[in-house]
Amino acid sequence: MEKPRAVLFDAYGTLFDVYSVGLLAEQLFPGHGQALSVLWRDKQIEYTRLVTTSNDGAHYQPFWELTLASLRHACKRLGLALNAEREQQLMNQYRHLSAFPENREVLQALKARKVATGILSNGDPEMLGIAVRSAGLEGLLDHVLSVDGVRRYKTHPDAYRLGTQATGLAASQILFVSCNGWDALGATWFGYRTLWVNRYQLPFEELGTQPTRTGSTLRDVLSFFPS
Amino acid sequence: MEKPRAVLFDAYGTLFDVYSVGLLAEQLFPGHGQALSVLWRDKQIEYTRLVTTSNDGAHYQPFWELTLASLRHACKRLGLALNAEREQQLMNQYRHLSAFPENREVLQALKARKVATGILSNGDPEMLGIAVRSAGLEGLLDHVLSVDGVRRYKTHPDAYRLGTQATGLAASQILFVSCNGWDALGATWFGYRTLWVNRYQLPFEELGTQPTRTGSTLRDVLSFFPS
């Protein structure tokens, strides 16, 4: 099979560690950092789906707003007192999530092989810009694509279509990489070749479709480009 | 404000207790019954959203199939050995979920007030038929509406629209009742008057919209019909 001509990465959970807020969460709410970071993330994704599915996207809010809303909900749910200062601290931390350490070398290796690279993310443009700069990835990405322009979150086809539109390639010529099982599934359904980076040794979704390949770190992207 | 002319109930979680499988789950997997019933439910709902959002509903599977898929995923996730016999036992239990005890009296009271009643559910027709008969609710429901006909799960507007189509009423003339916060939210966005029955003392969703009213049992439906 022809090698992919472009590689698009999911951002949150794939290039950037959404659970890296857990440390600060634990400092602010001792004994609850882990639970808060998991519930915050789950709720954030749930909210992207609710606003996308309901009334044909009429209730869209940018990812930053949904991230704030989900933080507030998660704290109420866990009975944690989120004052304005703590909220600002946690949201600021979310703006500067840790990047996974292998990001740069993988992107550099793709550049060396003359493969187009990009991000296709639920994040809004401002969040993505800050995250990319903080991680020092600017020169290594040809495309930084945000669903904000189409006001539909993944796994809506309008969101995935941003990748084929930006690159001018067919979905089957593009490798889409995500650590989120649901995202790898949605991208596979859309028609992308897919790598699910299963960082946390989770079972894949049970909906009858498998990603093209499964790996354990972003380095497994390079298995699609044998020299 | 005019009294509602019809009351539509969500089924799973509202008329029928989705966590009533927890007891059997605990017998089969001691120490894990609660975790399994929660994860099973969460995954089931997640799957309804994934198949609805992706490729304009092309990956629709009936609720029974998604319920099975989510059970399998939840067991793998929790490291529980689900053999064919246990799977059949749990799915059979799901087919016969406990009905909340106040269902009948509330439906009878609505009938006495000459208000149209119905179910508007993600469940497929066969599941709903069995659940309604098991709970002895047949004579008390004018409509049993399944999203299966439109192949879109709530909170998609095609799903909620089943209620206005079946009753011939405007959404604002109908009271939609759900114990699921996301469902009460989606129905409110669609235009229904809504009662969120907050059985588990949870915070409501933080997306800027509130249900018309919040109650704690189905009996609170009757507050919309003062005599």
CSV table of C-alpha atoms in Angstrom, one decimal:
chain,number,residue,atom,x,y,z
A,1,MET,CA,0.0,0.0,0.0
A,2,GLU,CA,1.2,3.5,-0.8
A,3,LYS,CA,2.7,5.4,2.1
A,4,PRO,CA,0.5,8.1,3.6
A,5,ARG,CA,1.2,11.6,2.1
A,6,ALA,CA,0.3,13.5,5.2
A,7,VAL,CA,0.0,12.8,8.9
A,8,LEU,CA,-2.6,14.6,11.0
A,9,PHE,CA,-2.5,14.4,14.8
A,10,ASP,CA,-5.2,14.9,17.3
A,11,ALA,CA,-3.9,17.4,19.9
A,12,TYR,CA,-5.6,16.9,23.3
A,13,GLY,CA,-4.6,13.5,24.7
A,14,THR,CA,-2.3,12.8,21.8
A,15,LEU,CA,0.3,15.5,21.5
A,16,PHE,CA,-0.6,17.2,24.8
A,17,ASP,CA,-1.2,15.3,28.1
A,18,VAL,CA,-4.7,16.3,29.3
A,19,TYR,CA,-4.0,14.5,32.6
A,20,SER,CA,-1.0,16.7,33.3
A,21,VAL,CA,-3.4,19.0,35.1
A,22,GLY,CA,-3.8,16.3,37.7
A,23,LEU,CA,-0.7,17.4,39.7
A,24,LEU,CA,-2.1,20.9,40.2
A,25,ALA,CA,-5.5,19.5,40.9
A,26,GLU,CA,-4.0,17.3,43.6
A,27,GLN,CA,-2.3,20.3,45.2
A,28,LEU,CA,-5.5,22.3,45.2
A,29,PHE,CA,-7.8,19.4,46.2
A,30,PRO,CA,-5.6,16.8,48.1
A,31,GLY,CA,-6.9,13.3,47.5
A,32,HIS,CA,-9.0,14.3,44.5
A,33,GLY,CA,-6.6,15.3,41.8
A,34,GLN,CA,-6.9,12.1,39.8
A,35,ALA,CA,-10.7,11.9,40.1
A,36,LEU,CA,-11.0,15.6,39.1
A,37,SER,CA,-8.7,15.3,36.1
A,38,VAL,CA,-10.5,12.2,34.8
A,39,LEU,CA,-14.0,13.6,35.3
A,40,TRP,CA,-13.1,17.0,33.9
A,41,ARG,CA,-11.8,15.3,30.7
A,42,ASP,CA,-14.8,13.0,30.4
A,43,LYS,CA,-17.2,15.8,30.8
A,44,GLN,CA,-15.4,18.0,28.4
A,45,ILE,CA,-15.7,15.4,25.7
A,46,GLU,CA,-19.4,14.7,26.6
A,47,TYR,CA,-20.1,18.4,26.2
A,48,THR,CA,-18.5,18.5,22.7
A,49,ARG,CA,-20.9,15.8,21.7
A,50,LEU,CA,-24.0,17.4,23.3
A,51,VAL,CA,-23.5,20.7,21.5
A,52,THR,CA,-22.7,19.0,18.2
A,53,THR,CA,-25.6,16.6,18.2
A,54,SER,CA,-28.3,18.9,19.4
A,55,ASN,CA,-30.2,21.1,17.0
A,56,ASP,CA,-27.7,20.7,14.2
A,57,GLY,CA,-24.9,22.4,16.2
A,58,ALA,CA,-26.8,25.5,17.1
A,59,HIS,CA,-25.5,25.3,20.7
A,60,TYR,CA,-21.8,25.3,19.7
A,61,GLN,CA,-19.4,26.8,22.2
A,62,PRO,CA,-15.6,27.0,21.7
A,63,PHE,CA,-13.5,24.3,23.3
A,64,TRP,CA,-12.2,26.8,25.9
A,65,GLU,CA,-15.7,27.5,27.1
A,66,LEU,CA,-16.6,23.8,27.2
A,67,THR,CA,-13.4,23.1,29.1
A,68,LEU,CA,-14.4,25.7,31.7
A,69,ALA,CA,-18.0,24.5,31.9
A,70,SER,CA,-16.8,20.9,32.4
A,71,LEU,CA,-14.3,21.9,35.1
A,72,ARG,CA,-17.2,23.6,37.0
A,73,HIS,CA,-19.4,20.6,36.6
A,74,ALA,CA,-16.7,18.2,37.6
A,75,CYS,CA,-16.0,20.2,40.8
A,76,LYS,CA,-19.7,20.4,41.7
A,77,ARG,CA,-20.1,16.7,41.1
A,78,LEU,CA,-17.1,15.8,43.4
A,79,GLY,CA,-18.1,18.4,46.0
A,80,LEU,CA,-15.0,20.4,45.5
A,81,ALA,CA,-15.0,24.2,46.2
A,82,LEU,CA,-13.8,25.9,43.1
A,83,ASN,CA,-13.3,29.5,43.8
A,84,ALA,CA,-12.3,32.1,41.1
A,85,GLU,CA,-8.6,31.8,41.9
A,86,ARG,CA,-8.5,28.0,41.7
A,87,GLU,CA,-10.5,28.0,38.5
A,88,GLN,CA,-8.1,30.4,37.0
A,89,GLN,CA,-5.1,28.3,38.1
A,90,LEU,CA,-6.5,25.2,36.6
A,91,MET,CA,-7.6,26.8,33.4
A,92,ASN,CA,-4.2,28.4,33.0
A,93,GLN,CA,-2.6,25.0,33.5
A,94,TYR,CA,-4.9,23.6,30.8
A,95,ARG,CA,-3.6,26.2,28.5
A,96,HIS,CA,-0.1,25.0,29.1
A,97,LEU,CA,-0.5,21.2,29.1
A,98,SER,CA,2.6,19.1,29.0
A,99,ALA,CA,3.6,17.9,25.6
A,100,PHE,CA,4.4,14.2,25.3
A,101,PRO,CA,8.2,13.9,25.1
A,102,GLU,CA,8.4,12.0,21.7
A,103,ASN,CA,6.4,14.6,19.8
A,104,ARG,CA,9.4,16.6,18.4
A,105,GLU,CA,11.5,13.7,17.2
A,106,VAL,CA,8.5,12.1,15.4
A,107,LEU,CA,7.6,15.3,13.7
A,108,GLN,CA,11.2,15.9,12.8
A,109,ALA,CA,11.4,12.4,11.3
A,110,LEU,CA,8.3,13.0,9.2
A,111,LYS,CA,9.7,16.3,8.0
A,112,ALA,CA,12.9,14.5,7.0
A,113,ARG,CA,10.8,12.1,5.0
A,114,LYS,CA,9.0,15.1,3.3
A,115,VAL,CA,5.6,14.1,4.7
A,116,ALA,CA,3.1,16.8,5.4
A,117,THR,CA,2.2,17.2,9.0
A,118,GLY,CA,-0.6,18.8,10.9
A,119,ILE,CA,-3.0,19.0,13.9
A,120,LEU,CA,-6.7,18.4,13.5
A,121,SER,CA,-8.2,19.3,16.9
A,122,ASN,CA,-11.3,20.1,18.9
A,123,GLY,CA,-9.3,22.9,20.4
A,124,ASP,CA,-10.0,26.5,19.4
A,125,PRO,CA,-7.4,28.4,17.5
A,126,GLU,CA,-6.1,30.4,20.4
A,127,MET,CA,-5.7,27.3,22.6
A,128,LEU,CA,-3.9,25.5,19.9
A,129,GLY,CA,-1.6,28.4,19.1
A,130,ILE,CA,-0.5,28.6,22.7
A,131,ALA,CA,-0.1,24.9,23.1
A,132,VAL,CA,2.0,24.6,19.9
A,133,ARG,CA,4.2,27.4,20.8
A,134,SER,CA,4.7,26.2,24.4
A,135,ALA,CA,5.8,22.8,23.0
A,136,GLY,CA,8.1,24.4,20.5
A,137,LEU,CA,6.4,22.7,17.6
A,138,GLU,CA,5.7,25.7,15.3
A,139,GLY,CA,8.2,24.9,12.6
A,140,LEU,CA,7.2,21.3,12.4
A,141,LEU,CA,3.5,21.5,11.5
A,142,ASP,CA,2.2,22.4,8.0
A,143,HIS,CA,-1.4,22.6,9.2
A,144,VAL,CA,-3.0,23.5,12.5
A,145,LEU,CA,-6.7,22.8,12.0
A,146,SER,CA,-9.4,23.7,14.5
A,147,VAL,CA,-13.0,22.5,14.3
A,148,ASP,CA,-14.0,26.0,15.4
A,149,GLY,CA,-14.4,27.1,11.8
A,150,VAL,CA,-17.1,24.5,11.2
A,151,ARG,CA,-18.6,24.6,14.7
A,152,ARG,CA,-18.9,20.8,14.9
A,153,TYR,CA,-16.7,18.7,17.1
A,154,LYS,CA,-15.2,15.3,16.2
A,155,THR,CA,-16.5,12.8,15.4
A,156,HIS,CA,-18.7,14.9,13.1
A,157,PRO,CA,-17.7,14.4,9.4
A,158,ASP,CA,-17.5,18.2,9.0
A,159,ALA,CA,-14.7,18.2,11.5
A,160,TYR,CA,-12.7,15.4,9.9
A,161,ARG,CA,-13.2,16.9,6.5
A,162,LEU,CA,-11.0,19.8,7.5
A,163,GLY,CA,-8.0,17.5,7.0
A,164,THR,CA,-8.8,16.5,3.4
A,165,GLN,CA,-9.7,20.1,2.5
A,166,ALA,CA,-6.5,21.6,3.9
A,167,THR,CA,-4.2,19.0,2.3
A,168,GLY,CA,-6.0,18.5,-0.9
A,169,LEU,CA,-5.6,14.7,-0.4
A,170,ALA,CA,-8.1,11.9,-0.2
A,171,ALA,CA,-8.8,10.6,3.3
A,172,SER,CA,-7.1,7.3,2.4
A,173,GLN,CA,-3.9,9.1,1.6
A,174,ILE,CA,-3.8,10.6,5.1
A,175,LEU,CA,-2.8,9.0,8.4
A,176,PHE,CA,-4.8,10.2,11.3
A,177,VAL,CA,-3.2,9.7,14.7
A,178,SER,CA,-5.0,9.8,18.0
A,179,CYS,CA,-4.6,8.4,21.5
A,180,ASN,CA,-8.4,8.7,22.0
A,181,GLY,CA,-10.1,5.5,21.0
A,182,TRP,CA,-13.3,7.2,20.0
A,183,ASP,CA,-11.3,9.6,17.8
A,184,ALA,CA,-9.4,6.8,16.1
A,185,LEU,CA,-12.7,5.1,15.5
A,186,GLY,CA,-14.4,8.2,14.1
A,187,ALA,CA,-11.5,8.9,11.8
A,188,THR,CA,-11.5,5.3,10.6
A,189,TRP,CA,-15.2,5.6,9.8
A,190,PHE,CA,-14.6,8.9,8.0
A,191,GLY,CA,-12.1,7.1,5.7
A,192,TYR,CA,-8.7,8.0,7.1
A,193,ARG,CA,-5.9,5.5,7.7
A,194,THR,CA,-5.5,5.5,11.4
A,195,LEU,CA,-3.1,4.8,14.2
A,196,TRP,CA,-4.5,4.5,17.7
A,197,VAL,CA,-1.8,5.2,20.2
A,198,ASN,CA,-3.0,3.2,23.1
A,199,ARG,CA,-1.0,4.9,25.8
A,200,TYR,CA,-3.0,3.5,28.7
A,201,GLN,CA,-3.5,-0.1,27.7
A,202,LEU,CA,-7.2,0.3,27.2
A,203,PRO,CA,-9.5,-2.0,25.2
A,204,PHE,CA,-10.6,-0.5,21.9
A,205,GLU,CA,-14.2,0.5,21.3
A,206,GLU,CA,-16.5,-2.5,20.6
A,207,LEU,CA,-18.4,-1.1,17.6
A,208,GLY,CA,-17.2,-3.4,14.9
A,209,THR,CA,-14.5,-1.3,13.4
A,210,GLN,CA,-10.7,-1.4,14.2
A,211,PRO,CA,-8.1,1.3,13.5
A,212,THR,CA,-5.6,0.6,10.7
A,213,ARG,CA,-2.9,0.0,13.4
A,214,THR,CA,-2.5,0.2,17.1
A,215,GLY,CA,0.6,1.4,18.8
A,216,SER,CA,1.8,2.5,22.2
A,217,THR,CA,3.7,5.7,21.5
A,218,LEU,CA,3.8,8.4,18.8
A,219,ARG,CA,6.9,6.7,17.5
A,220,ASP,CA,4.7,4.0,16.0
A,221,VAL,CA,3.7,6.6,13.3
A,222,LEU,CA,7.0,5.8,11.7
A,223,SER,CA,6.0,2.2,11.1
A,224,PHE,CA,3.9,3.6,8.2
A,225,PHE,CA,7.0,4.9,6.6
A,226,PRO,CA,9.5,2.1,6.2
A,227,SER,CA,12.7,3.2,4.6
B,1,MET,CA,-49.0,29.4,31.4
B,2,GLU,CA,-51.2,26.8,29.7
B,3,LYS,CA,-50.9,23.3,31.2
B,4,PRO,CA,-49.0,20.8,29.0
B,5,ARG,CA,-51.3,18.7,26.8
B,6,ALA,CA,-49.0,15.7,26.7
B,7,VAL,CA,-46.2,14.2,28.9
B,8,LEU,CA,-43.4,12.3,27.3
B,9,PHE,CA,-41.1,10.2,29.5
B,10,ASP,CA,-37.6,9.1,28.8
B,11,ALA,CA,-37.5,5.3,29.6
B,12,TYR,CA,-34.0,4.2,30.6
B,13,GLY,CA,-33.0,5.8,33.8
B,14,THR,CA,-36.4,7.6,34.1
B,15,LEU,CA,-39.1,4.9,34.1
B,16,PHE,CA,-36.7,2.0,34.4
B,17,ASP,CA,-33.8,1.7,36.7
B,18,VAL,CA,-30.6,1.1,34.6
B,19,TYR,CA,-28.6,0.5,37.8
B,20,SER,CA,-30.9,-2.3,38.9
B,21,VAL,CA,-28.5,-4.6,37.0
B,22,GLY,CA,-25.9,-3.8,39.6
B,23,LEU,CA,-27.1,-6.5,42.0
B,24,LEU,CA,-26.7,-9.3,39.4
B,25,ALA,CA,-23.4,-7.7,38.3
B,26,GLU,CA,-22.2,-7.9,41.9
B,27,GLN,CA,-23.2,-11.5,42.2
B,28,LEU,CA,-21.3,-12.4,39.0
B,29,PHE,CA,-18.3,-10.1,39.8
B,30,PRO,CA,-18.1,-9.6,43.6
B,31,GLY,CA,-16.7,-6.2,44.4
B,32,HIS,CA,-17.2,-4.9,40.9
B,33,GLY,CA,-21.0,-4.7,40.5
B,34,GLN,CA,-21.3,-1.0,41.1
B,35,ALA,CA,-18.3,-0.1,38.9
B,36,LEU,CA,-19.6,-2.3,36.1
B,37,SER,CA,-23.1,-1.0,36.1
B,38,VAL,CA,-21.9,2.7,36.0
B,39,LEU,CA,-19.3,2.1,33.3
B,40,TRP,CA,-21.7,0.0,31.3
B,41,ARG,CA,-24.3,2.8,31.4
B,42,ASP,CA,-21.7,5.5,30.6
B,43,LYS,CA,-20.4,3.6,27.6
B,44,GLN,CA,-23.8,2.8,26.3
B,45,ILE,CA,-24.7,6.5,26.2
B,46,GLU,CA,-21.3,7.3,24.7
B,47,TYR,CA,-21.9,4.8,21.9
B,48,THR,CA,-25.3,6.3,21.1
B,49,ARG,CA,-23.5,9.6,20.5
B,50,LEU,CA,-20.7,8.2,18.5
B,51,VAL,CA,-22.9,6.4,16.0
B,52,THR,CA,-25.2,9.4,15.8
B,53,THR,CA,-22.5,12.0,15.2
B,54,SER,CA,-20.3,10.1,12.8
B,55,ASN,CA,-21.0,10.2,9.1
B,56,ASP,CA,-24.6,11.4,9.5
B,57,GLY,CA,-25.8,8.4,11.4
B,58,ALA,CA,-24.4,5.8,8.9
B,59,HIS,CA,-23.1,3.7,11.7
B,60,TYR,CA,-26.4,3.4,13.6
B,61,GLN,CA,-26.9,0.2,15.6
B,62,PRO,CA,-30.1,-0.5,17.6
B,63,PHE,CA,-29.9,0.2,21.3
B,64,TRP,CA,-29.8,-3.5,22.2
B,65,GLU,CA,-26.7,-3.9,20.1
B,66,LEU,CA,-25.1,-0.9,21.7
B,67,THR,CA,-26.0,-2.2,25.1
B,68,LEU,CA,-24.3,-5.4,24.4
B,69,ALA,CA,-21.2,-3.7,22.9
B,70,SER,CA,-20.9,-1.4,25.9
B,71,LEU,CA,-21.2,-4.4,28.3
B,72,ARG,CA,-18.4,-6.1,26.5
B,73,HIS,CA,-16.2,-3.0,26.6
B,74,ALA,CA,-16.9,-2.2,30.2
B,75,CYS,CA,-15.9,-5.8,31.3
B,76,LYS,CA,-12.7,-5.6,29.3
B,77,ARG,CA,-11.9,-2.2,30.7
B,78,LEU,CA,-12.4,-3.5,34.3
B,79,GLY,CA,-10.6,-6.8,33.6
B,80,LEU,CA,-13.7,-8.9,34.2
B,81,ALA,CA,-14.1,-12.2,32.4
B,82,LEU,CA,-17.4,-12.1,30.6
B,83,ASN,CA,-18.2,-15.5,29.3
B,84,ALA,CA,-21.2,-16.3,27.1
B,85,GLU,CA,-23.3,-17.3,30.1
B,86,ARG,CA,-22.7,-14.2,32.1
B,87,GLU,CA,-23.2,-12.0,29.1
B,88,GLN,CA,-26.6,-13.6,28.5
B,89,GLN,CA,-27.6,-13.3,32.2
B,90,LEU,CA,-26.7,-9.6,32.3
B,91,MET,CA,-28.4,-8.8,29.0
B,92,ASN,CA,-31.5,-10.7,30.1
B,93,GLN,CA,-31.5,-8.6,33.3
B,94,TYR,CA,-31.2,-5.5,31.2
B,95,ARG,CA,-34.3,-6.6,29.3
B,96,HIS,CA,-36.2,-6.7,32.6
B,97,LEU,CA,-35.0,-3.7,34.5
B,98,SER,CA,-36.8,-2.7,37.6
B,99,ALA,CA,-39.4,0.0,37.1
B,100,PHE,CA,-39.4,2.9,39.6
B,101,PRO,CA,-42.2,2.3,42.0
B,102,GLU,CA,-44.1,5.6,41.4
B,103,ASN,CA,-44.5,5.1,37.7
B,104,ARG,CA,-48.0,3.7,37.7
B,105,GLU,CA,-49.6,6.2,40.1
B,106,VAL,CA,-48.2,9.1,38.1
B,107,LEU,CA,-49.4,7.7,34.8
B,108,GLN,CA,-52.8,7.0,36.3
B,109,ALA,CA,-53.0,10.5,37.7
B,110,LEU,CA,-52.2,11.9,34.2
B,111,LYS,CA,-54.8,9.7,32.7
B,112,ALA,CA,-57.4,10.9,35.2
B,113,ARG,CA,-56.6,14.5,34.1
B,114,LYS,CA,-57.0,13.5,30.5
B,115,VAL,CA,-53.4,14.3,29.6
B,116,ALA,CA,-51.8,12.3,26.7
B,117,THR,CA,-48.9,10.2,27.9
B,118,GLY,CA,-46.0,8.5,26.2
B,119,ILE,CA,-42.4,7.2,26.1
B,120,LEU,CA,-39.7,8.8,23.9
B,121,SER,CA,-36.7,6.5,24.2
B,122,ASN,CA,-33.4,5.5,22.8
B,123,GLY,CA,-34.5,1.9,23.3
B,124,ASP,CA,-35.5,-0.2,20.3
B,125,PRO,CA,-39.1,-1.2,19.9
B,126,GLU,CA,-38.6,-4.8,21.2
B,127,MET,CA,-36.8,-3.7,24.3
B,128,LEU,CA,-39.4,-1.1,25.0
B,129,GLY,CA,-42.3,-3.5,24.4
B,130,ILE,CA,-40.9,-6.0,26.9
B,131,ALA,CA,-40.1,-3.3,29.5
B,132,VAL,CA,-43.5,-1.7,29.3
B,133,ARG,CA,-45.3,-5.1,29.6
B,134,SER,CA,-43.0,-6.2,32.5
B,135,ALA,CA,-43.9,-3.0,34.4
B,136,GLY,CA,-47.6,-3.4,33.6
B,137,LEU,CA,-47.7,0.1,32.0
B,138,GLU,CA,-49.4,-0.9,28.7
B,139,GLY,CA,-52.8,0.6,29.2
B,140,LEU,CA,-51.3,3.8,30.6
B,141,LEU,CA,-49.3,5.0,27.6
B,142,ASP,CA,-50.8,6.6,24.5
B,143,HIS,CA,-47.4,6.6,22.6
B,144,VAL,CA,-44.3,4.4,22.8
B,145,LEU,CA,-41.8,6.1,20.6
B,146,SER,CA,-38.4,4.6,19.7
B,147,VAL,CA,-35.6,6.5,18.0
B,148,ASP,CA,-35.0,3.4,16.0
B,149,GLY,CA,-37.3,4.6,13.2
B,150,VAL,CA,-35.1,7.7,12.6
B,151,ARG,CA,-31.8,6.0,13.4
B,152,ARG,CA,-30.6,9.0,15.4
B,153,TYR,CA,-30.2,8.9,19.2
B,154,LYS,CA,-31.1,11.7,21.5
B,155,THR,CA,-30.0,14.5,21.7
B,156,HIS,CA,-30.4,14.6,17.9
B,157,PRO,CA,-33.4,16.8,16.9
B,158,ASP,CA,-34.8,14.0,14.7
B,159,ALA,CA,-35.2,11.9,17.8
B,160,TYR,CA,-37.0,14.6,19.9
B,161,ARG,CA,-39.2,15.4,16.9
B,162,LEU,CA,-40.8,12.0,17.2
B,163,GLY,CA,-42.8,13.5,20.1
B,164,THR,CA,-44.3,16.4,18.3
B,165,GLN,CA,-45.0,14.3,15.2
B,166,ALA,CA,-46.8,11.6,17.2
B,167,THR,CA,-48.9,14.0,19.3
B,168,GLY,CA,-49.5,16.6,16.7
B,169,LEU,CA,-48.7,19.2,19.3
B,170,ALA,CA,-46.1,22.0,19.4
B,171,ALA,CA,-43.0,21.2,21.5
B,172,SER,CA,-44.0,24.0,23.9
B,173,GLN,CA,-47.3,22.1,24.6
B,174,ILE,CA,-45.5,19.0,25.7
B,175,LEU,CA,-43.7,18.2,29.0
B,176,PHE,CA,-40.7,16.0,28.5
B,177,VAL,CA,-39.5,14.2,31.7
B,178,SER,CA,-36.1,12.7,32.2
B,179,CYS,CA,-33.8,11.7,35.0
B,180,ASN,CA,-30.8,12.1,32.7
B,181,GLY,CA,-29.5,15.6,32.9
B,182,TRP,CA,-28.2,15.6,29.3
B,183,ASP,CA,-31.6,14.4,28.1
B,184,ALA,CA,-33.4,17.1,30.0
B,185,LEU,CA,-31.0,19.6,28.5
B,186,GLY,CA,-31.3,18.4,24.9
B,187,ALA,CA,-35.1,18.4,25.2
B,188,THR,CA,-35.1,21.9,26.6
B,189,TRP,CA,-32.9,23.0,23.7
B,190,PHE,CA,-35.3,21.3,21.3
B,191,GLY,CA,-38.2,23.4,22.7
B,192,TYR,CA,-40.0,21.1,25.1
B,193,ARG,CA,-41.0,22.1,28.5
B,194,THR,CA,-38.9,19.9,30.7
B,195,LEU,CA,-38.8,18.3,34.1
B,196,TRP,CA,-35.4,17.0,35.2
B,197,VAL,CA,-36.0,14.4,37.9
B,198,ASN,CA,-32.7,14.6,39.8
B,199,ARG,CA,-32.9,11.2,41.6
B,200,TYR,CA,-29.2,11.2,42.6
B,201,GLN,CA,-28.7,14.8,43.8
B,202,LEU,CA,-26.4,15.6,40.9
B,203,PRO,CA,-25.4,19.0,39.6
B,204,PHE,CA,-27.1,20.0,36.3
B,205,GLU,CA,-25.1,20.4,33.2
B,206,GLU,CA,-23.1,23.7,33.0
B,207,LEU,CA,-24.0,24.7,29.4
B,208,GLY,CA,-26.0,27.8,30.1
B,209,THR,CA,-29.5,26.3,29.9
B,210,GLN,CA,-31.7,25.0,32.7
B,211,PRO,CA,-34.7,22.7,32.5
B,212,THR,CA,-38.1,24.2,33.1
B,213,ARG,CA,-38.3,22.6,36.5
B,214,THR,CA,-36.2,20.2,38.6
B,215,GLY,CA,-37.8,17.6,40.8
B,216,SER,CA,-36.7,14.5,42.8
B,217,THR,CA,-39.3,11.9,41.8
B,218,LEU,CA,-41.7,11.3,39.0
B,219,ARG,CA,-44.5,12.6,41.2
B,220,ASP,CA,-43.2,16.1,40.5
B,221,VAL,CA,-44.7,15.8,37.1
B,222,LEU,CA,-48.0,16.5,38.7
B,223,SER,CA,-46.8,20.0,39.8
B,224,PHE,CA,-47.4,21.0,36.2
B,225,PHE,CA,-51.1,20.1,36.6
B,226,PRO,CA,-52.4,22.0,39.6
B,227,SER,CA,-56.1,21.2,40.2
